[in-house]
XYZ file of C-alpha atoms in Angstrom:
663
model
C -1.584 6.363 74.431
C 0.603 3.274 74.720
C -2.039 1.213 72.824
C -2.177 3.825 70.069
C 1.640 3.754 69.702
C 1.728 -0.029 69.456
C -1.052 0.029 66.847
C 0.838 2.581 64.721
C 3.978 0.487 64.855
C 2.035 -2.593 63.856
C 0.414 -0.803 60.900
C 3.776 0.530 59.794
C 5.226 -3.036 59.874
C 2.287 -4.234 57.733
C 2.943 -1.490 55.214
C 6.618 -2.400 55.036
C 5.797 -6.070 54.639
C 3.200 -5.171 51.992
C 5.729 -3.020 50.149
C 8.260 -5.841 50.216
C 5.630 -8.035 48.522
C 5.375 -5.594 45.603
C 8.243 -4.734 43.290
C 7.482 -1.890 40.912
C 9.360 -1.058 37.758
C 8.515 2.403 36.438
C 8.843 3.098 32.719
C 10.554 -0.226 32.054
C 12.936 -0.283 29.150
C 12.077 -2.580 26.267
C 13.846 -3.821 23.169
C 11.270 -3.797 20.371
C 7.657 -2.686 20.110
C 5.167 -3.253 17.326
C 3.668 0.222 17.726
C 4.174 3.495 19.625
C 0.411 3.604 20.219
C 0.640 1.101 23.087
C 3.149 1.564 25.944
C 3.759 0.083 29.411
C 4.245 2.770 32.007
C 4.716 0.526 35.036
C 4.974 -3.125 36.022
C 3.940 -4.335 39.467
C 5.307 -7.752 40.408
C 3.269 -9.117 43.278
C 3.221 -12.391 45.098
C -0.219 -13.212 43.707
C -0.149 -11.438 40.312
C 1.725 -9.418 37.733
C 0.131 -6.096 36.707
C 1.004 -4.102 33.603
C -0.091 -0.463 33.815
C -0.627 0.499 30.162
C -1.502 3.549 28.096
C -2.895 3.579 24.558
C -2.578 6.704 22.359
C -4.827 7.647 19.508
C -6.765 10.488 17.870
C -9.856 11.740 19.722
C -12.871 9.711 18.653
C -10.713 6.827 17.364
C -10.799 3.441 19.108
C -8.537 0.657 20.170
C -9.169 -2.834 21.527
C -7.212 -5.215 23.778
C -7.789 -8.852 23.041
C -8.505 -11.369 25.743
C -5.925 -13.559 23.964
C -3.133 -11.361 25.430
C -0.346 -13.129 27.206
C 3.159 -12.796 28.649
C 6.217 -14.826 27.766
C 8.317 -15.293 30.893
C 11.176 -17.756 31.264
C 9.868 -19.674 28.264
C 6.348 -19.955 29.685
C 3.121 -18.592 28.224
C 1.106 -16.736 30.875
C -2.434 -15.692 29.784
C -4.121 -12.524 30.991
C -6.642 -12.935 33.793
C -8.527 -9.634 33.680
C -8.356 -5.934 33.005
C -9.109 -2.790 35.022
C -10.162 0.445 33.378
C -11.315 -1.191 30.126
C -13.295 -4.214 28.988
C -11.275 -6.576 26.811
C -12.462 -7.483 23.285
C -14.415 -4.217 23.217
C -13.810 -1.095 21.152
C -12.568 1.659 23.521
C -13.021 5.223 22.153
C -10.186 7.662 22.949
C -11.284 11.008 24.437
C -9.899 14.485 23.850
C -6.809 13.710 25.951
C -5.679 11.348 23.138
C -4.798 8.661 25.666
C -6.366 5.953 27.816
C -4.831 4.323 30.828
C -5.715 0.868 32.170
C -4.188 -2.177 33.778
C -3.841 -5.825 32.615
C -3.598 -8.431 35.369
C -1.684 -11.701 34.825
C -0.807 -14.569 37.100
C 2.312 -14.109 39.176
C 5.769 -14.637 37.632
C 8.951 -15.620 39.388
C 10.723 -12.874 41.342
C 13.910 -13.960 39.580
C 12.520 -13.290 36.120
C 14.781 -10.753 34.328
C 12.562 -9.881 31.380
C 9.142 -10.545 29.833
C 7.495 -10.155 26.486
C 3.922 -8.866 26.060
C 1.844 -10.152 23.110
C -1.766 -9.216 22.580
C -1.886 -12.280 20.309
C -0.300 -13.792 17.270
C -2.522 -12.035 14.703
C -1.723 -9.171 12.316
C -1.873 -5.812 14.034
C -1.502 -7.219 17.567
C 0.238 -5.022 20.109
C 3.571 -6.613 21.006
C 6.436 -5.435 23.186
C 9.590 -7.574 23.536
C 12.441 -7.517 26.010
C 10.696 -5.642 28.827
C 13.543 -5.316 31.349
C 12.488 -5.987 34.948
C 15.897 -5.414 36.501
C 17.274 -2.148 35.170
C 17.066 0.440 32.369
C 19.579 -1.351 30.126
C 18.426 -2.415 26.647
C 18.486 -6.158 26.068
C 20.137 -5.679 22.736
C 23.372 -6.421 20.953
C 24.374 -3.192 19.203
C 27.196 -5.038 17.405
C 24.588 -6.879 15.271
C 25.188 -4.091 12.756
C 28.793 -4.161 11.582
C 30.662 -1.106 12.814
C 31.987 -0.420 9.267
C 28.428 -0.286 7.911
C 27.216 1.953 10.774
C 30.165 4.362 10.322
C 29.670 4.563 6.566
C 26.081 5.658 7.171
C 26.949 8.159 9.846
C 29.959 9.719 8.163
C 29.464 9.544 4.370
C 32.262 10.563 2.037
C 31.327 12.853 -0.848
C 33.305 12.081 -3.978
C 31.297 14.758 -5.887
C 30.220 12.189 -8.444
C 26.805 12.481 -10.090
C 24.433 9.567 -10.344
C 24.843 7.566 -13.582
C 22.052 8.193 -16.060
C 19.825 5.050 -15.977
C 19.404 3.021 -19.152
C 16.491 0.861 -20.217
C 17.459 -2.726 -19.189
C 15.469 -5.829 -18.381
C 17.346 -7.308 -15.429
C 17.285 -7.902 -11.689
C 19.018 -7.061 -8.420
C 19.260 -8.955 -5.157
C 18.067 -7.413 -1.860
C 19.394 -9.059 1.296
C 18.483 -7.821 4.732
C 18.638 -8.334 8.450
C 16.018 -7.167 10.967
C 18.073 -6.411 14.078
C 16.095 -7.175 17.234
C 13.718 -9.440 15.374
C 11.660 -11.978 17.361
C 10.048 -14.947 15.602
C 6.733 -14.108 17.381
C 6.572 -10.902 15.414
C 4.099 -10.665 12.481
C 6.533 -8.556 10.424
C 6.307 -8.952 6.681
C 8.717 -8.005 3.901
C 7.138 -6.889 0.626
C 8.993 -5.233 -2.253
C 7.194 -3.254 -4.942
C 9.355 -3.125 -8.088
C 7.854 -0.158 -9.907
C 7.656 -0.983 -13.588
C 6.204 1.942 -15.583
C 5.644 -0.298 -18.553
C 3.391 -2.661 -16.608
C 1.232 -1.253 -13.823
C 0.223 -4.762 -12.777
C 3.666 -5.909 -11.887
C 3.316 -8.206 -8.881
C 4.957 -7.369 -5.556
C 7.577 -9.692 -4.093
C 7.061 -11.162 -0.628
C 10.099 -12.479 1.218
C 10.053 -14.937 4.096
C 11.845 -13.783 7.264
C 14.068 -16.366 8.958
C 14.041 -16.776 12.751
C 17.240 -14.769 12.977
C 15.602 -11.850 11.098
C 17.353 -12.354 7.771
C 15.615 -12.264 4.382
C 16.516 -12.211 0.687
C 14.710 -11.488 -2.564
C 15.532 -11.102 -6.271
C 13.831 -7.993 -7.657
C 13.084 -7.555 -11.397
C 14.259 -4.246 -12.862
C 13.392 -2.272 -16.026
C 16.429 0.034 -15.834
C 20.112 -0.145 -14.998
C 19.410 1.942 -11.862
C 15.961 2.479 -10.381
C 13.891 2.924 -7.268
C 11.831 0.232 -5.605
C 9.618 0.450 -2.528
C 10.226 -1.948 0.323
C 7.642 -2.462 3.042
C 8.987 -3.739 6.362
C 6.037 -4.176 8.738
C 4.454 -0.711 8.993
C 7.560 0.995 7.738
C 8.094 1.658 4.022
C 10.950 3.289 2.218
C 12.139 3.888 -1.333
C 15.658 2.544 -2.139
C 17.831 2.506 -5.246
C 18.961 -0.760 -6.866
C 21.497 -1.422 -9.598
C 20.998 -4.066 -12.223
C 23.027 -7.220 -11.575
C 24.230 -6.038 -8.157
C 23.391 -6.782 -4.511
C 22.037 -4.383 -1.930
C 22.426 -5.348 1.776
C 20.445 -3.531 4.435
C 20.179 -3.723 8.196
C 16.965 -2.538 9.784
C 17.383 -1.597 13.444
C 13.974 -2.504 14.858
C 15.142 -1.383 18.334
C 15.901 2.107 17.178
C 12.742 2.362 15.095
C 10.699 1.319 18.121
C 12.200 4.061 20.219
C 12.610 6.770 17.583
C 9.236 8.439 18.198
C 9.040 8.004 21.901
C 10.355 10.419 24.561
C 12.134 7.565 26.267
C 14.753 7.281 23.580
C 16.946 9.805 25.502
C 16.786 7.670 28.575
C 17.346 4.174 27.239
C 19.040 4.412 23.880
C 22.520 4.633 25.234
C 24.220 3.414 22.106
C 22.673 6.073 19.911
C 25.051 8.707 18.487
C 23.663 12.252 18.802
C 24.249 12.838 15.065
C 22.620 9.600 14.064
C 18.878 9.588 13.278
C 18.500 6.801 10.704
C 17.602 3.250 11.695
C 18.246 1.536 8.358
C 21.800 1.026 7.146
C 23.070 -0.086 3.752
C 26.091 -1.768 2.225
C 26.691 -2.928 -1.359
C 25.619 -1.221 -4.551
C 24.260 2.330 -4.203
C 24.702 2.215 -0.404
C 26.095 5.778 -0.164
C 22.918 7.189 -1.706
C 20.559 4.831 0.152
C 22.056 5.649 3.549
C 21.197 9.308 3.007
C 17.799 9.217 1.301
C 16.301 7.000 4.012
C 17.087 9.408 6.873
C 13.878 10.769 8.506
C 14.724 14.415 7.838
C 15.328 13.651 4.179
C 12.167 11.531 3.920
C 10.211 14.542 5.173
C 10.998 16.285 1.868
C 9.739 13.408 -0.263
C 6.110 14.503 0.112
C 5.383 17.946 -1.327
C 1.917 18.119 0.279
C 3.388 17.453 3.768
C 5.313 20.729 3.538
C 2.618 22.677 1.682
C 2.248 26.203 3.022
C -1.208 27.323 4.055
C -2.626 29.677 1.396
C -3.674 33.183 2.306
C -7.163 32.403 1.059
C -9.215 29.518 -0.464
C -10.419 29.244 -4.030
C -7.109 29.935 -5.720
C -7.002 30.290 -9.505
C -4.983 27.654 -11.424
C -2.202 30.224 -11.972
C -2.102 31.105 -8.248
C -2.132 27.454 -7.305
C 0.744 26.809 -9.693
C 2.754 29.597 -8.062
C 2.079 28.139 -4.584
C 3.371 24.754 -5.749
C 6.532 26.232 -7.265
C 7.194 28.260 -4.052
C 6.814 25.063 -2.078
C 9.315 23.372 -4.417
C 11.799 26.188 -3.949
C 11.381 25.988 -0.192
C 11.992 22.229 -0.213
C 15.100 22.701 -2.396
C 16.454 25.277 0.047
C 15.829 22.894 2.920
C 17.571 20.171 0.939
C 20.685 22.352 0.578
C 20.752 22.815 4.352
C 20.984 19.083 4.942
C 24.466 18.921 3.369
C 23.878 15.611 1.585
C 26.481 14.072 -0.701
C 26.287 15.115 -4.342
C 24.532 11.979 -5.639
C 21.909 11.989 -2.834
C 21.224 15.691 -3.417
C 20.807 15.021 -7.160
C 18.320 12.192 -6.403
C 16.284 14.392 -4.056
C 16.257 17.276 -6.516
C 14.728 15.030 -9.208
C 12.171 13.648 -6.717
C 11.091 17.117 -5.514
C 10.647 18.321 -9.079
C 8.698 15.175 -10.031
C 6.297 15.744 -7.141
C 5.897 19.341 -8.228
C 4.831 18.276 -11.719
C 2.463 15.664 -10.294
C 0.795 18.231 -7.990
C 0.334 20.660 -10.870
C -1.075 17.971 -13.201
C -3.572 16.741 -10.650
C -4.252 19.427 -8.008
C -6.730 17.210 -6.111
C -3.753 15.379 -4.707
C -2.690 18.392 -2.667
C -4.116 20.091 0.394
C -4.774 23.322 -1.434
C -8.330 24.150 -2.368
C -8.766 25.324 -5.959
C -11.637 27.354 -7.331
C -13.967 24.543 -8.585
C -14.884 26.706 -11.623
C -11.190 26.942 -12.591
C -9.938 23.461 -11.816
C -11.057 22.291 -15.261
C -10.124 25.505 -17.005
C -7.941 25.642 -20.156
C -4.441 25.636 -18.694
C -2.108 24.355 -21.431
C -0.884 27.785 -22.486
C 0.505 28.736 -19.135
C -0.060 26.421 -16.188
C 0.445 23.105 -17.980
C 3.449 24.262 -19.945
C 5.178 25.394 -16.823
C 5.946 21.665 -16.235
C 8.323 21.673 -19.217
C 10.611 24.051 -17.246
C 11.278 21.231 -14.792
C 13.087 19.250 -17.509
C 11.837 15.848 -16.260
C 11.509 13.981 -19.570
C 14.666 11.939 -19.011
C 15.691 8.659 -17.477
C 16.472 10.264 -14.079
C 12.819 9.557 -13.414
C 13.805 5.938 -12.846
C 15.478 6.998 -9.577
C 12.349 8.766 -8.258
C 9.783 5.970 -8.156
C 7.427 8.454 -9.888
C 7.991 7.310 -13.497
C 4.648 5.452 -13.697
C 2.638 8.176 -11.955
C 4.087 11.150 -13.883
C 3.819 9.450 -17.280
C 0.258 8.414 -16.568
C -0.724 11.879 -15.423
C 0.841 13.481 -18.484
C -1.040 10.990 -20.737
C -4.346 11.796 -18.955
C -3.772 15.545 -18.428
C -6.114 16.378 -21.268
C -9.005 15.414 -18.960
C -8.393 18.563 -16.878
C -8.620 20.913 -19.880
C -12.246 21.705 -20.720
C -11.380 23.356 -24.054
C -9.285 20.389 -25.219
C -11.974 17.910 -23.990
C -14.707 19.737 -25.975
C -12.593 19.661 -29.137
C -11.768 16.019 -28.423
C -15.429 14.957 -27.907
C -16.691 17.037 -30.879
C -14.239 15.449 -33.303
C -14.941 11.925 -31.977
C -18.699 12.438 -32.410
C -18.216 13.686 -35.978
C -16.086 10.618 -36.807
C -18.827 8.381 -35.377
C -21.507 10.144 -37.466
C -19.356 9.719 -40.596
C -19.123 5.951 -40.105
C -15.668 5.697 -38.548
C -15.047 2.399 -36.778
C -14.519 2.068 -33.052
C -10.872 1.273 -33.729
C -10.407 4.380 -35.922
C -11.970 6.609 -33.195
C -9.688 5.107 -30.570
C -6.644 5.769 -32.772
C -7.667 9.369 -33.171
C -8.073 9.741 -29.406
C -4.701 8.170 -28.786
C -3.029 10.522 -31.289
C -4.817 13.602 -29.856
C -3.702 12.689 -26.305
C -0.102 12.317 -27.419
C -0.192 15.748 -29.157
C -1.586 17.291 -25.966
C 1.136 15.645 -23.858
C 3.756 16.991 -26.291
C 2.368 20.521 -25.747
C 2.962 20.085 -21.980
C 6.510 18.715 -22.217
C 7.630 20.714 -25.223
C 8.599 17.579 -27.145
C 6.956 14.477 -28.608
C 9.710 12.043 -27.726
C 11.690 10.883 -24.745
C 11.325 8.386 -21.871
C 7.879 9.657 -20.785
C 6.521 8.950 -24.245
C 8.235 5.512 -24.273
C 6.323 4.725 -21.062
C 3.021 6.046 -22.476
C 3.494 3.753 -25.531
C 4.454 0.899 -23.196
C 1.324 1.363 -21.096
C -0.762 1.219 -24.283
C 0.631 -2.237 -25.097
C 0.324 -3.271 -21.444
C -3.384 -2.371 -21.411
C -3.974 -4.656 -24.445
C -2.295 -7.656 -22.756
C -3.999 -6.772 -19.482
C -7.350 -7.464 -21.188
C -6.021 -10.966 -21.928
C -5.968 -10.200 -25.660
C -2.811 -11.138 -27.570
C -1.563 -8.524 -30.038
C -3.153 -8.558 -33.463
C -1.120 -8.150 -36.656
C -1.440 -4.382 -36.755
C -0.384 -3.976 -33.119
C 2.615 -6.319 -33.711
C 3.720 -4.194 -36.636
C 3.505 -1.063 -34.451
C 5.384 -2.770 -31.579
C 8.139 -4.009 -33.901
C 8.614 -0.503 -35.290
C 9.589 0.894 -31.850
C 13.146 2.187 -31.569
C 13.360 1.105 -27.914
C 14.435 -2.571 -28.184
C 14.112 -3.128 -24.391
C 10.452 -2.177 -24.374
C 9.779 -4.030 -27.673
C 11.339 -7.233 -26.445
C 9.630 -6.922 -23.093
C 6.162 -6.959 -24.651
C 6.950 -9.551 -27.293
C 7.904 -11.891 -24.445
C 4.771 -10.989 -22.493
C 2.643 -11.601 -25.587
C 4.105 -15.105 -26.086
C 3.551 -15.919 -22.426
C -0.048 -14.825 -22.677
C -0.616 -17.123 -25.701
C 0.779 -20.068 -23.815
C -1.439 -19.286 -20.792
C -4.615 -19.004 -22.920
C -3.818 -22.286 -24.688
C -3.381 -23.958 -21.342
C -6.697 -22.574 -20.069
C -8.577 -24.331 -22.867
C -8.207 -27.547 -20.868
C -9.596 -25.939 -17.700
C -12.859 -27.650 -16.714
C -13.579 -25.469 -13.673
C -15.539 -22.798 -15.508
C -18.655 -22.826 -17.712
C -19.678 -20.031 -20.126
C -23.449 -19.853 -20.533
C -24.884 -18.558 -23.804
C -28.630 -18.442 -22.872
C -30.563 -15.196 -23.711
C -32.797 -13.431 -21.257
C -35.627 -11.006 -21.626
C -34.671 -8.795 -18.710
C -32.567 -8.530 -15.607
C -35.485 -9.886 -13.598
C -35.802 -12.866 -15.954
C -32.106 -13.627 -15.501
C -32.442 -13.645 -11.678
C -35.466 -15.930 -11.938
C -33.531 -18.339 -14.096
C -30.613 -18.301 -11.622
C -32.987 -19.160 -8.814
C -34.504 -21.977 -10.823
C -31.191 -23.393 -12.100
C -29.549 -23.392 -8.681
C -32.553 -24.139 -6.512
C -31.681 -25.213 -3.009
C -28.130 -23.910 -3.373
C -26.328 -20.984 -1.796
C -25.373 -18.667 -4.674
C -22.892 -15.765 -4.738
C -23.394 -13.452 -7.749
C -20.443 -11.245 -8.691
C -21.210 -8.411 -11.143
C -17.913 -7.510 -12.726
C -16.273 -6.091 -15.872
C -13.148 -6.945 -17.769
C -12.269 -3.251 -17.689
C -12.781 -2.918 -13.936
C -9.547 -3.159 -11.970
C -11.298 -3.379 -8.576
C -13.513 -6.197 -9.882
C -10.561 -8.209 -11.053
C -8.532 -7.600 -7.912
C -11.419 -8.788 -5.763
C -11.853 -11.915 -7.903
C -8.132 -12.667 -7.601
C -7.957 -12.256 -3.828
C -11.143 -14.263 -3.231
C -10.172 -17.184 -5.471
C -8.304 -19.184 -2.734
C -11.462 -19.310 -0.606
C -13.767 -20.739 -3.330
C -12.648 -24.338 -3.543
C -13.660 -25.301 -0.031
C -16.883 -23.339 -0.184
C -17.698 -24.920 -3.534
C -17.279 -28.336 -1.983
C -19.825 -27.383 0.671
C -22.354 -26.404 -2.024
C -21.806 -22.748 -2.747
C -22.258 -21.818 -6.426
C -20.217 -18.862 -7.788
C -21.938 -16.945 -10.615
C -20.057 -14.252 -12.485
C -22.047 -11.696 -14.465
C -20.758 -9.120 -16.948
C -22.367 -7.162 -19.753
C -21.568 -5.898 -23.293
C -19.259 -3.152 -21.961
C -16.743 -5.976 -21.595
C -15.351 -7.002 -25.010
C -16.467 -10.503 -25.728
C -13.003 -11.816 -26.705
C -11.351 -10.437 -23.550
C -14.255 -11.818 -21.449
C -13.870 -15.341 -22.880
C -10.126 -15.244 -22.257
C -10.497 -14.044 -18.660
C -13.201 -16.556 -17.799
C -10.687 -19.376 -18.232
C -8.895 -18.160 -15.138
C -12.017 -17.738 -12.979
C -13.704 -20.942 -11.755
C -17.494 -20.733 -11.724
C -20.572 -20.107 -13.841
C -20.219 -17.193 -16.316
C -23.040 -15.137 -17.870
C -22.949 -12.125 -20.248
C -26.008 -9.836 -20.264
C -26.847 -6.564 -21.987
C -26.125 -3.210 -20.346
C -29.890 -2.718 -20.068
C -30.247 -5.948 -18.116
C -27.410 -5.246 -15.706
C -28.870 -1.734 -15.223
C -32.174 -3.333 -14.196
C -30.341 -5.517 -11.632
C -28.472 -2.482 -10.308
C -31.823 -0.638 -9.920
C -33.378 -3.568 -8.088
C -30.587 -3.783 -5.513
C -29.715 -0.063 -5.466
C -26.149 -0.744 -6.671
C -24.078 2.276 -7.665
C -20.939 0.829 -9.217
C -18.786 -2.145 -10.047
C -18.076 -4.624 -8.587
C -21.358 -5.470 -6.840
C -22.352 -8.625 -5.054
C -25.478 -10.625 -4.216
C -25.847 -13.689 -1.969
C -28.911 -15.915 -2.282
C -29.582 -18.565 0.427
C -31.001 -22.044 -0.099
C -34.590 -20.836 0.185
C -34.160 -18.298 -2.636
C -33.982 -15.290 -0.313
C -31.459 -12.517 -1.076
C -29.600 -12.191 2.199
C -26.806 -9.844 1.091
C -26.134 -7.145 -1.531
C -23.261 -4.661 -1.692
C -21.305 -2.437 -4.075
C -17.588 -2.162 -3.653
C -14.561 -4.419 -3.073
C -15.261 -7.230 -0.670
C -13.540 -8.225 2.593
C -12.800 -11.881 2.048
C -13.289 -13.049 5.691
C -16.633 -11.191 5.978
C -18.010 -12.788 2.812
C -16.776 -16.247 3.833
C -18.622 -15.886 7.187
C -21.842 -14.870 5.396
C -21.629 -17.811 2.984
C -20.801 -20.245 5.856
C -23.825 -18.977 7.779
C -26.047 -19.306 4.704
C -24.986 -22.962 4.358
C -26.221 -23.666 7.900
C -29.788 -22.590 7.128
């Protein structure tokens, strides 16, 4: 009995000693996380190792992966992961019906005196990262004073002066956006990208801003109106904000708050958070009162009509029934809006946005979650359903605030495509004109006029900002094909009453002329004029001409937006591959206007060929292509090693070309 007692005492002592060698932090607080889908539930600090007990969340059947490049930053040192328990690193792990997966990551030991650590799966885009993991207490390692108190209070307690938003005017100008990412760490892969919606030019480039180590950034944003919406993307978070021409907009993005907003732990660790405060982006400067309100999560929930769409009592609704559902949803959102007690200008902005989304959902029902009777979706709707849009009174410059100007105008212009009666009349008249010897240009002019008349029947007028945008997009499409305006088009442009739009496109036209003149000296492209008997004959000649070379064939069209985007994004990779011996062959056919094709070729380095539609069809048949763009890779032996339809992933294609060079 004495021996047993001594043994129990000895084992108890071992347990106590063992416990002293392990320090456990349950649900450690953290400052900033790159995602809510990866969390650390517990940290064990042992004498021989440091163990992170992790959980990943996802939809059942979806997967995640933890890279073996994972490491900790502790006291300025980089500590690489040793192993994992419960998962295999660098392997896709499928999440089961529980929507979560628990596992442990084992690292070398850290000092017992370490106060905090950072976890980084790596330094690549999309890597899981958690910064400021507190190993001492639940306190956030964060300076809440980084956001000026005056700015925070203005956002939390807005003053309503009952003033309406000023009606935007057409203006070519710019505004400055300055920002600060509070809680930013230079190891983050956060990116700032601003999308300045320009309804006159759907190809307006986005603006990417560099983030300084202290989290600050700045960008000058081109505007088309005195007041308008732009989209700003901050990492995975995007929001629409209002800018004013010639003014500055300052914003503070609280990355700490955004990291905790959708986790249960916010109640435990976010001690500085006011109970009435739910936003994590704060504004000062021009339009700050409106921006502070329209970026709140509960307000943002009303920006998507489909998100709040009620479930219909049955499927296969008629167009009229569908229209009624959409309008009921609009009324419901407007009632919810009233309950939020926003200031007058913010409520006015949201009312315009909700009504714009209503019109968009009626014009193109496929964008909603409601199923419509397929036999009725294309039915004649202009007398009732389509004309109901005019009751929303959207044909004014308030659309500039909504960020829906481009979409709504484009949908109104193309709405005729959903009206079978109008389409039949349209096609019948076009065919008659063709039979009577009308030129291609005359038929296109008739189509343009007919579409405008149809749009006028929807809006109840044939003038206004929506029609200004439709006209602007017509001129934009011409320049987008790299074709300067001809004399007739210049006469039409100069006859426009809207001087802002007129001057915008006159400037763009002159810039295009300068660019095309400059491209004449470009020696990096060759236009081939040889004729071929068939698609097979063309492929045989390509094999003969570039014998012993790796060849990438890109089948594209001047009219194909996806084709041109892929060419643009792949261009930076070509120079190095070309030096290694890869030949880039670009093939189009007679669906691409010859003049536009010549002009575009000057901006695409490589070998250019123009076939007949019959010949490209034969190539499509051979490789079972089903659309544009399509791609073929031929290796040095003449073997086709790759063929695909659809936009390419640059890194994947580069790998295939690099491997082909090794053969």
